[in-house]
mmCIF file of C-alpha atoms in Angstrom:
data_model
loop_
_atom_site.group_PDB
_atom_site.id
_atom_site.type_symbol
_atom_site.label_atom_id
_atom_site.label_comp_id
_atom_site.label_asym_id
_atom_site.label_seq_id
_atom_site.Cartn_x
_atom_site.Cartn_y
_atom_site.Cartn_z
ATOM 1 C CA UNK A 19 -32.519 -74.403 -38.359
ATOM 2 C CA UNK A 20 -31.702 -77.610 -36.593
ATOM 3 C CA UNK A 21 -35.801 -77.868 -35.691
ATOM 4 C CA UNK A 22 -36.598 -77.273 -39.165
ATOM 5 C CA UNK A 23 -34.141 -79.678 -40.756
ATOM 6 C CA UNK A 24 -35.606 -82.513 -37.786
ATOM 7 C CA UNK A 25 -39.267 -81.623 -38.788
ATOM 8 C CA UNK A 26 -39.270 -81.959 -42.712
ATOM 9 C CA UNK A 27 -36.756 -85.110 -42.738
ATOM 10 C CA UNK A 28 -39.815 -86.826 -40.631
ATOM 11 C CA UNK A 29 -42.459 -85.402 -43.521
ATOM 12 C CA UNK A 30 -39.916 -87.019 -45.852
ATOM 13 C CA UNK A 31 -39.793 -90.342 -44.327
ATOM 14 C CA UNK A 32 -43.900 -90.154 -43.865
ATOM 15 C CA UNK A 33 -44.353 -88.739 -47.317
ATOM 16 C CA UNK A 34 -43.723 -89.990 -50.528
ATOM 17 C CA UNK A 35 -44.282 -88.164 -53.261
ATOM 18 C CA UNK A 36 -46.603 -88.896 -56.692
ATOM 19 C CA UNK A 37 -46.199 -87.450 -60.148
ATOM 20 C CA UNK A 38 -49.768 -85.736 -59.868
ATOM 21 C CA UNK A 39 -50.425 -81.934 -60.388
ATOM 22 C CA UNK A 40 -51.704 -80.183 -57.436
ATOM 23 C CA UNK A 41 -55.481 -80.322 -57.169
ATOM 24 C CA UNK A 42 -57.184 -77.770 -58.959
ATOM 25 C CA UNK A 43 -59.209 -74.839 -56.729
ATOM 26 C CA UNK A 44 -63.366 -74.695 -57.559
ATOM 27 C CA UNK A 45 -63.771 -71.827 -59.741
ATOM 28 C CA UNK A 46 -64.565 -68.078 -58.510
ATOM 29 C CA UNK A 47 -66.806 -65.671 -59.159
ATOM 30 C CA UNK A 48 -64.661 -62.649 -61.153
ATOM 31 C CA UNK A 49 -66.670 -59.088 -61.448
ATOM 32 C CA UNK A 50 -63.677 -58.030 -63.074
ATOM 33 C CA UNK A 51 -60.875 -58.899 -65.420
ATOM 34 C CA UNK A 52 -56.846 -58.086 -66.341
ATOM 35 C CA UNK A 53 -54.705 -57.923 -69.054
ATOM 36 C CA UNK A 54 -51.448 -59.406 -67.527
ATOM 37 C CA UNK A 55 -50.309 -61.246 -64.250
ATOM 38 C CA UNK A 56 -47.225 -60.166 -62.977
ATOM 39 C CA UNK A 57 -45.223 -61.259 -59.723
ATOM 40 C CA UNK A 58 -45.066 -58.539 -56.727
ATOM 41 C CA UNK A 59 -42.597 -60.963 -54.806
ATOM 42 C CA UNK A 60 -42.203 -64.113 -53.633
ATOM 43 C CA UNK A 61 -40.788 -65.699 -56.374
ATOM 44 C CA UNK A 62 -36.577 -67.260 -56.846
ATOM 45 C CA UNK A 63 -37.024 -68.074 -53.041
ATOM 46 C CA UNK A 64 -34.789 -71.452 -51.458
ATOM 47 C CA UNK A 65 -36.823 -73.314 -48.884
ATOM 48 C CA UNK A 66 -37.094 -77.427 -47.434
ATOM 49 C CA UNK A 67 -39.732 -80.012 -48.868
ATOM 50 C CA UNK A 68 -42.554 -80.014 -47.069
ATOM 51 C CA UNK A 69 -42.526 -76.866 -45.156
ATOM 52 C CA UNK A 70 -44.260 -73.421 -46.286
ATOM 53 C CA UNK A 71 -41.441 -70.535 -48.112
ATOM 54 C CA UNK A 72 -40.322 -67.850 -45.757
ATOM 55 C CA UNK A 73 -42.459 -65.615 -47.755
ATOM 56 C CA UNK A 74 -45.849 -65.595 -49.412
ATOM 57 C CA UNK A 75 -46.011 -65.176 -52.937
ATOM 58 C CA UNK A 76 -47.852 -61.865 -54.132
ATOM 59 C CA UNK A 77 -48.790 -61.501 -57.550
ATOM 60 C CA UNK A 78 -51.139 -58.427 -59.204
ATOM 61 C CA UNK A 79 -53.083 -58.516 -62.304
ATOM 62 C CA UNK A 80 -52.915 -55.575 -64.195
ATOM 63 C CA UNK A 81 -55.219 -53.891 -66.949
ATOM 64 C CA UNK A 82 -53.611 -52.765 -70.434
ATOM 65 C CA UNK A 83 -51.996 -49.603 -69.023
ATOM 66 C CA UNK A 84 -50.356 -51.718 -66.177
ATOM 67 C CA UNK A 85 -52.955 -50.322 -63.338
ATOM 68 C CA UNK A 86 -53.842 -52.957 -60.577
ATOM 69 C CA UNK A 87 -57.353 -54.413 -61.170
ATOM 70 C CA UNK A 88 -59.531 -55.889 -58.659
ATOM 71 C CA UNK A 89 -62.496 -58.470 -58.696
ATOM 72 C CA UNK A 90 -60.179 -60.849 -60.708
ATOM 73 C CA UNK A 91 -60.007 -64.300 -60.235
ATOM 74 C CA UNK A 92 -56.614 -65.941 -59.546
ATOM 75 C CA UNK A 93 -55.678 -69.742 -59.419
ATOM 76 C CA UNK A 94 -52.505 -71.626 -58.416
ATOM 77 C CA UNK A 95 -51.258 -74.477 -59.507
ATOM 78 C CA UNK A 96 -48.071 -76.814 -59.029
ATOM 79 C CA UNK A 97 -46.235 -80.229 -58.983
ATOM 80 C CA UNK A 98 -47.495 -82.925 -56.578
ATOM 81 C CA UNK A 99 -47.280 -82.373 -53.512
ATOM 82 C CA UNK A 100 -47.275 -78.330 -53.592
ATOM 83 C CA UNK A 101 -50.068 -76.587 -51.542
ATOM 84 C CA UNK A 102 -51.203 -72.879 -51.707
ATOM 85 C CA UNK A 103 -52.953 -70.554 -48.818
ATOM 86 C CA UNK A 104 -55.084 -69.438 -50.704
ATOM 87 C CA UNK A 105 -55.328 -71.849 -53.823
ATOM 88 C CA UNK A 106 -57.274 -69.350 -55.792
ATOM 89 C CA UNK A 107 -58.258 -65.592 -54.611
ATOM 90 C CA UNK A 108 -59.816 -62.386 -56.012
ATOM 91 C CA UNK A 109 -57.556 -59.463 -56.218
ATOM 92 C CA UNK A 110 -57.530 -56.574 -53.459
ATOM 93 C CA UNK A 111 -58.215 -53.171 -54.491
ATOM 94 C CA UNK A 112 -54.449 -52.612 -55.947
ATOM 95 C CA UNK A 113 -54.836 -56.012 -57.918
ATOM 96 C CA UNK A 114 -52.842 -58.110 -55.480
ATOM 97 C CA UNK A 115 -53.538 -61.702 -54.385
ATOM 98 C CA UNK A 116 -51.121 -63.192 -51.830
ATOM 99 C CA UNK A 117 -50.638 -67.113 -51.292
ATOM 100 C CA UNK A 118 -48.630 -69.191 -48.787
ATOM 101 C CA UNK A 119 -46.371 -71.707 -50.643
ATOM 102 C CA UNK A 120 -46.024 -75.248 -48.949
ATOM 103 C CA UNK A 121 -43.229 -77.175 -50.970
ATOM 104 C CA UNK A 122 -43.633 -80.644 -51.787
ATOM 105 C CA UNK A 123 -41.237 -83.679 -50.769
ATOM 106 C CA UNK A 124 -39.201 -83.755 -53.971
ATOM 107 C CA UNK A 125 -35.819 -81.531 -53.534
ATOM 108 C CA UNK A 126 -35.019 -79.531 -56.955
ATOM 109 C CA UNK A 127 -36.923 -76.526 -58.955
ATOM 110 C CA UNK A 128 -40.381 -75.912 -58.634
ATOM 111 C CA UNK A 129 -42.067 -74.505 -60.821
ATOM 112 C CA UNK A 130 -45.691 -72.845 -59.587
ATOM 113 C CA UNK A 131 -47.982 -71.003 -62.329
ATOM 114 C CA UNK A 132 -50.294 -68.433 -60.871
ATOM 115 C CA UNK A 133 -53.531 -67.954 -63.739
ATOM 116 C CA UNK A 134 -56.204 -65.087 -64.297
ATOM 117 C CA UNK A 135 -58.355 -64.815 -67.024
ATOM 118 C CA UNK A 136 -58.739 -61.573 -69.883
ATOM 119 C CA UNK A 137 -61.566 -60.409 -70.904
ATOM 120 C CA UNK A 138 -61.881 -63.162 -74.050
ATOM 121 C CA UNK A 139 -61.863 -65.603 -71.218
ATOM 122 C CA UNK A 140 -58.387 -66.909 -72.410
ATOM 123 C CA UNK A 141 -56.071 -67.849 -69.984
ATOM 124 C CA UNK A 142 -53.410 -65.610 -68.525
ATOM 125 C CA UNK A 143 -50.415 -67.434 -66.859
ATOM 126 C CA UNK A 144 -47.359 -66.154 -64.947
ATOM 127 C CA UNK A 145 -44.383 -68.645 -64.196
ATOM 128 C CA UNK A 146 -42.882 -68.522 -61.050
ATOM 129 C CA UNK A 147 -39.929 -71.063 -59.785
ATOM 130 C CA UNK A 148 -39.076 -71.925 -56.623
ATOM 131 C CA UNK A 149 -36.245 -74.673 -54.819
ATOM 132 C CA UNK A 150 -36.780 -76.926 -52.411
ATOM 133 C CA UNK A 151 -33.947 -78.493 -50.612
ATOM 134 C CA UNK A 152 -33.749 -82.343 -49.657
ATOM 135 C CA UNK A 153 -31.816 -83.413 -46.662
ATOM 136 C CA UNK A 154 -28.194 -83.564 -47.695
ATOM 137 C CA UNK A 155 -28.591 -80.202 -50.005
ATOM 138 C CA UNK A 156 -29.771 -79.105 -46.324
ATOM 139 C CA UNK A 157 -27.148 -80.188 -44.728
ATOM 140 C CA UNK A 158 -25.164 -78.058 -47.369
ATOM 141 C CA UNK A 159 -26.751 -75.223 -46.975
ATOM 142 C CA UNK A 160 -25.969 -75.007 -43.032
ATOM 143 C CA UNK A 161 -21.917 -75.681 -43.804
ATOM 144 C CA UNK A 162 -22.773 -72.881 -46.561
ATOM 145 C CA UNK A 163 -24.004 -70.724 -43.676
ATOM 146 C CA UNK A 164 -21.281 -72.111 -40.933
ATOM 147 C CA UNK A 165 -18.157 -71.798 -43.550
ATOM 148 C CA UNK A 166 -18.817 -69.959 -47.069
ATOM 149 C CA UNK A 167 -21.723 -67.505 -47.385
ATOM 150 C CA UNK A 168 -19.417 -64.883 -45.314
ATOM 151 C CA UNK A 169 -16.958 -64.644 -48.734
ATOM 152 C CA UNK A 170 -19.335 -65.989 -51.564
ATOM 153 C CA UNK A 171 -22.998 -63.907 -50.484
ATOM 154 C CA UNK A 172 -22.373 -59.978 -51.041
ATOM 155 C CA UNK A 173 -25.404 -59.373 -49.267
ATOM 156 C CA UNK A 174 -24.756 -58.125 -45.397
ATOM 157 C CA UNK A 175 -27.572 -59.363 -42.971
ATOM 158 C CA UNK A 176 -28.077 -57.698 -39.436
ATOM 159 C CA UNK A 177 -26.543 -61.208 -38.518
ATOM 160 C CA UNK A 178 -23.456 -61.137 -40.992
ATOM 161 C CA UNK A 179 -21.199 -58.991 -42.530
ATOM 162 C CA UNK A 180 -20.249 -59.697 -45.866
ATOM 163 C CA UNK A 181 -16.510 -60.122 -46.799
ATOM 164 C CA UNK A 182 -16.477 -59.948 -50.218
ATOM 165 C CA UNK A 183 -15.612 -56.651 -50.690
ATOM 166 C CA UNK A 184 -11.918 -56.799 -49.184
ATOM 167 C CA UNK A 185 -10.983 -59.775 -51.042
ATOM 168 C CA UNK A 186 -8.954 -58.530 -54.318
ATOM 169 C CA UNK A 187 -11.040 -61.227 -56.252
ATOM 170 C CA UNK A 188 -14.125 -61.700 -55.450
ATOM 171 C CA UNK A 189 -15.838 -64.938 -54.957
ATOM 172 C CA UNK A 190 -18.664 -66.760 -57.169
ATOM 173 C CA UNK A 191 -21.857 -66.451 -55.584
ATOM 174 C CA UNK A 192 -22.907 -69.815 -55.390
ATOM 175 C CA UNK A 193 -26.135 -68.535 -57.402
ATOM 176 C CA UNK A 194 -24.120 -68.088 -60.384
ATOM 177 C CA UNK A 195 -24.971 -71.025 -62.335
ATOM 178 C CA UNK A 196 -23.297 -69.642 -65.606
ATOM 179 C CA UNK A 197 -19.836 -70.346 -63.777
ATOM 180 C CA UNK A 198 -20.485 -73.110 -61.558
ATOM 181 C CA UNK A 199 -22.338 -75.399 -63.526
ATOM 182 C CA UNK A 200 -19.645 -75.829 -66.017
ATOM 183 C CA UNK A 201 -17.377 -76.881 -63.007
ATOM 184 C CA UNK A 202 -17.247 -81.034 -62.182
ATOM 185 C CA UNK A 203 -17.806 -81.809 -58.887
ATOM 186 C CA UNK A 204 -14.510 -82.978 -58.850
ATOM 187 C CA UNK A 205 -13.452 -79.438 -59.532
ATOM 188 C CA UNK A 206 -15.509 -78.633 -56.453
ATOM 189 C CA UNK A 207 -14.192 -80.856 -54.027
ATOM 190 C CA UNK A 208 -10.392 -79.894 -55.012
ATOM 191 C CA UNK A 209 -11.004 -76.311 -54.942
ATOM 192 C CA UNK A 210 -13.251 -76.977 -51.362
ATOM 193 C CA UNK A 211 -10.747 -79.193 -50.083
ATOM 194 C CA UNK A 212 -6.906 -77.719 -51.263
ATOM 195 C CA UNK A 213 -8.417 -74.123 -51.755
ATOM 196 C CA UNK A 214 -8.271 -71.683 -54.741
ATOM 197 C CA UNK A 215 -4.798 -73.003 -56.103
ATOM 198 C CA UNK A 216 -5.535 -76.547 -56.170
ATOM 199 C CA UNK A 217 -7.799 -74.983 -59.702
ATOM 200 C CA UNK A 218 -5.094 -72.103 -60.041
ATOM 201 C CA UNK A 219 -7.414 -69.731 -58.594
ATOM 202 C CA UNK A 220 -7.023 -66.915 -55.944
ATOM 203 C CA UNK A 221 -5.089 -67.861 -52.835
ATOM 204 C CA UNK A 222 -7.689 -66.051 -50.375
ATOM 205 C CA UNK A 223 -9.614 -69.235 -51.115
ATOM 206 C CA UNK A 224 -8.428 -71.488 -48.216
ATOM 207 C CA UNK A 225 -8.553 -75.256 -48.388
ATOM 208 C CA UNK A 226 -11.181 -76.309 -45.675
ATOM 209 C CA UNK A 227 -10.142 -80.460 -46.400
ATOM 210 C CA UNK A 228 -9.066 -80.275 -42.959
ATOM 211 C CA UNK A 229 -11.969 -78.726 -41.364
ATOM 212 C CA UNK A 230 -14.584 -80.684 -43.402
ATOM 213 C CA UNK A 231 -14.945 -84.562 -43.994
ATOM 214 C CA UNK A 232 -15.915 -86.036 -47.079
ATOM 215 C CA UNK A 233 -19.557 -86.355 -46.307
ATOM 216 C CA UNK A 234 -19.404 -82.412 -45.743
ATOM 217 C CA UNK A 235 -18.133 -81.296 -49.090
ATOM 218 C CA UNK A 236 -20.635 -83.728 -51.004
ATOM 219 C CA UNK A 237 -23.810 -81.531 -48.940
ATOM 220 C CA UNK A 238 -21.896 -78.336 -49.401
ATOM 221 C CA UNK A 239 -21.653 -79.575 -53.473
ATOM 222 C CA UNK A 240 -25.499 -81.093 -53.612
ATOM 223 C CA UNK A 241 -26.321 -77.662 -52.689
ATOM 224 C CA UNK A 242 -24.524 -75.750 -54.886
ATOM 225 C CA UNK A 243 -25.807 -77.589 -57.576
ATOM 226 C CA UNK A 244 -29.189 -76.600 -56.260
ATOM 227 C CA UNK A 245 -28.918 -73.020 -56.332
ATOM 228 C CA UNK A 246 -27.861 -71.980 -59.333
ATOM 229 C CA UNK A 247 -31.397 -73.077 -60.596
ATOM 230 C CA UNK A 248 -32.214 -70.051 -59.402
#
């Protein structure tokens, strides 16, 4: 993590960003075409500016009945700054085109629109939205990992093991915009700092104002306000 947080602060400070779409792939030849677009995977995913997602995006076009169709011609698009692996594909036998997603250097919500063409010739689109994190929502997101995603994820990894399941009130993911967004950051950095009662919440939230400096808690709350985009 520390690596990857060194390499895209560097394509930050080389990079600047523009307010540009990204460039627009040559046409393809289709032999066939689809009904719908739909995403496979790939999509809601949290990654760094400048540096490809963890995982490719896969998306299928699909006839009237919802069967995979292949021969179709798929383009990419995005903000400045966003590159695709392919930029525009024809779908595999099941209908499937997969991309590599390199983020551009503006933290915040992407949002990438893969296009196909029905058999009209009208356009097709499917929306998909990424995030990309900027240095100090970075920084967050490791004192997320060090400190709070053991109580507030309640998703076990072969690295972690969740908690959330013996607390007696369980924790806000910190993807749940509908609650967190309508907290200040004020709000945050009491409840961060003196735990759950400083907000009259649960006690099993300790106060980590000891353990964390002020510079901390400002990451840990630039990222939560980043993920609940998602």
């Amino acid at each position: 993590m520390k690596c990857r947080l060194i390499a895209f602060s560097l394509a930050l400070m080389i990079t600047a960003g523009c307010s540009r779409k990204s460039k627009q792939p040559r046409p393809l030849q289709a032999t066939a075409s689809g009904a719908a677009i739909v995403e496979s995977s790939g999509g809601k995913q949290i990654g760094y500016i400048g540096m490809p997602l963890d995982q490719p995006v896969v998306v299928q076009v699909n006839d009237a009945n919802g069967s995979g169709v292949a021969g179709t011609a798929v383009y990419f698009s995005g903000p400045a700054g966003v590159s695709f692996t392919p930029a525009a594909a024809l779908t595999d036998s099941s209908g499937q085109v997969t991309s590599t997603v390199t983020l551009g250097q503006q933290g915040g919500l992407y949002k990438l629109v893969a296009t196909t063409r029905d058999s009209s010739g009208k356009n097709v689109e499917l929306n998909i939205e990424e995030i990309a994190l900027g240095y100090q929502q970075t920084v967050g997101a490791q004192l997320n990992a060090q400190y709070c995603i053991r109580c507030h994820d309640p998703e076990s990894t072969p690295l972690r093991v969740s908690n959330m399941d013996n607390l007696s009130i369980k924790p806000h993911p910190f993807t749940e915009g509908d609650t967190l967004n309508k907290m200040s950051d004020a709000d945050l950095v009491a409840i961060i700092s003196h735990g759950g009662p400083a907000l009259n919440k649960s006690p099993e939230m300790p106060p980590w104002g000891y353990t964390l400096s002020k510079s901390d808690i400002a990451a840990l709350i630039y990222y939560i306000r980043a993920v609940p985009a998602r």
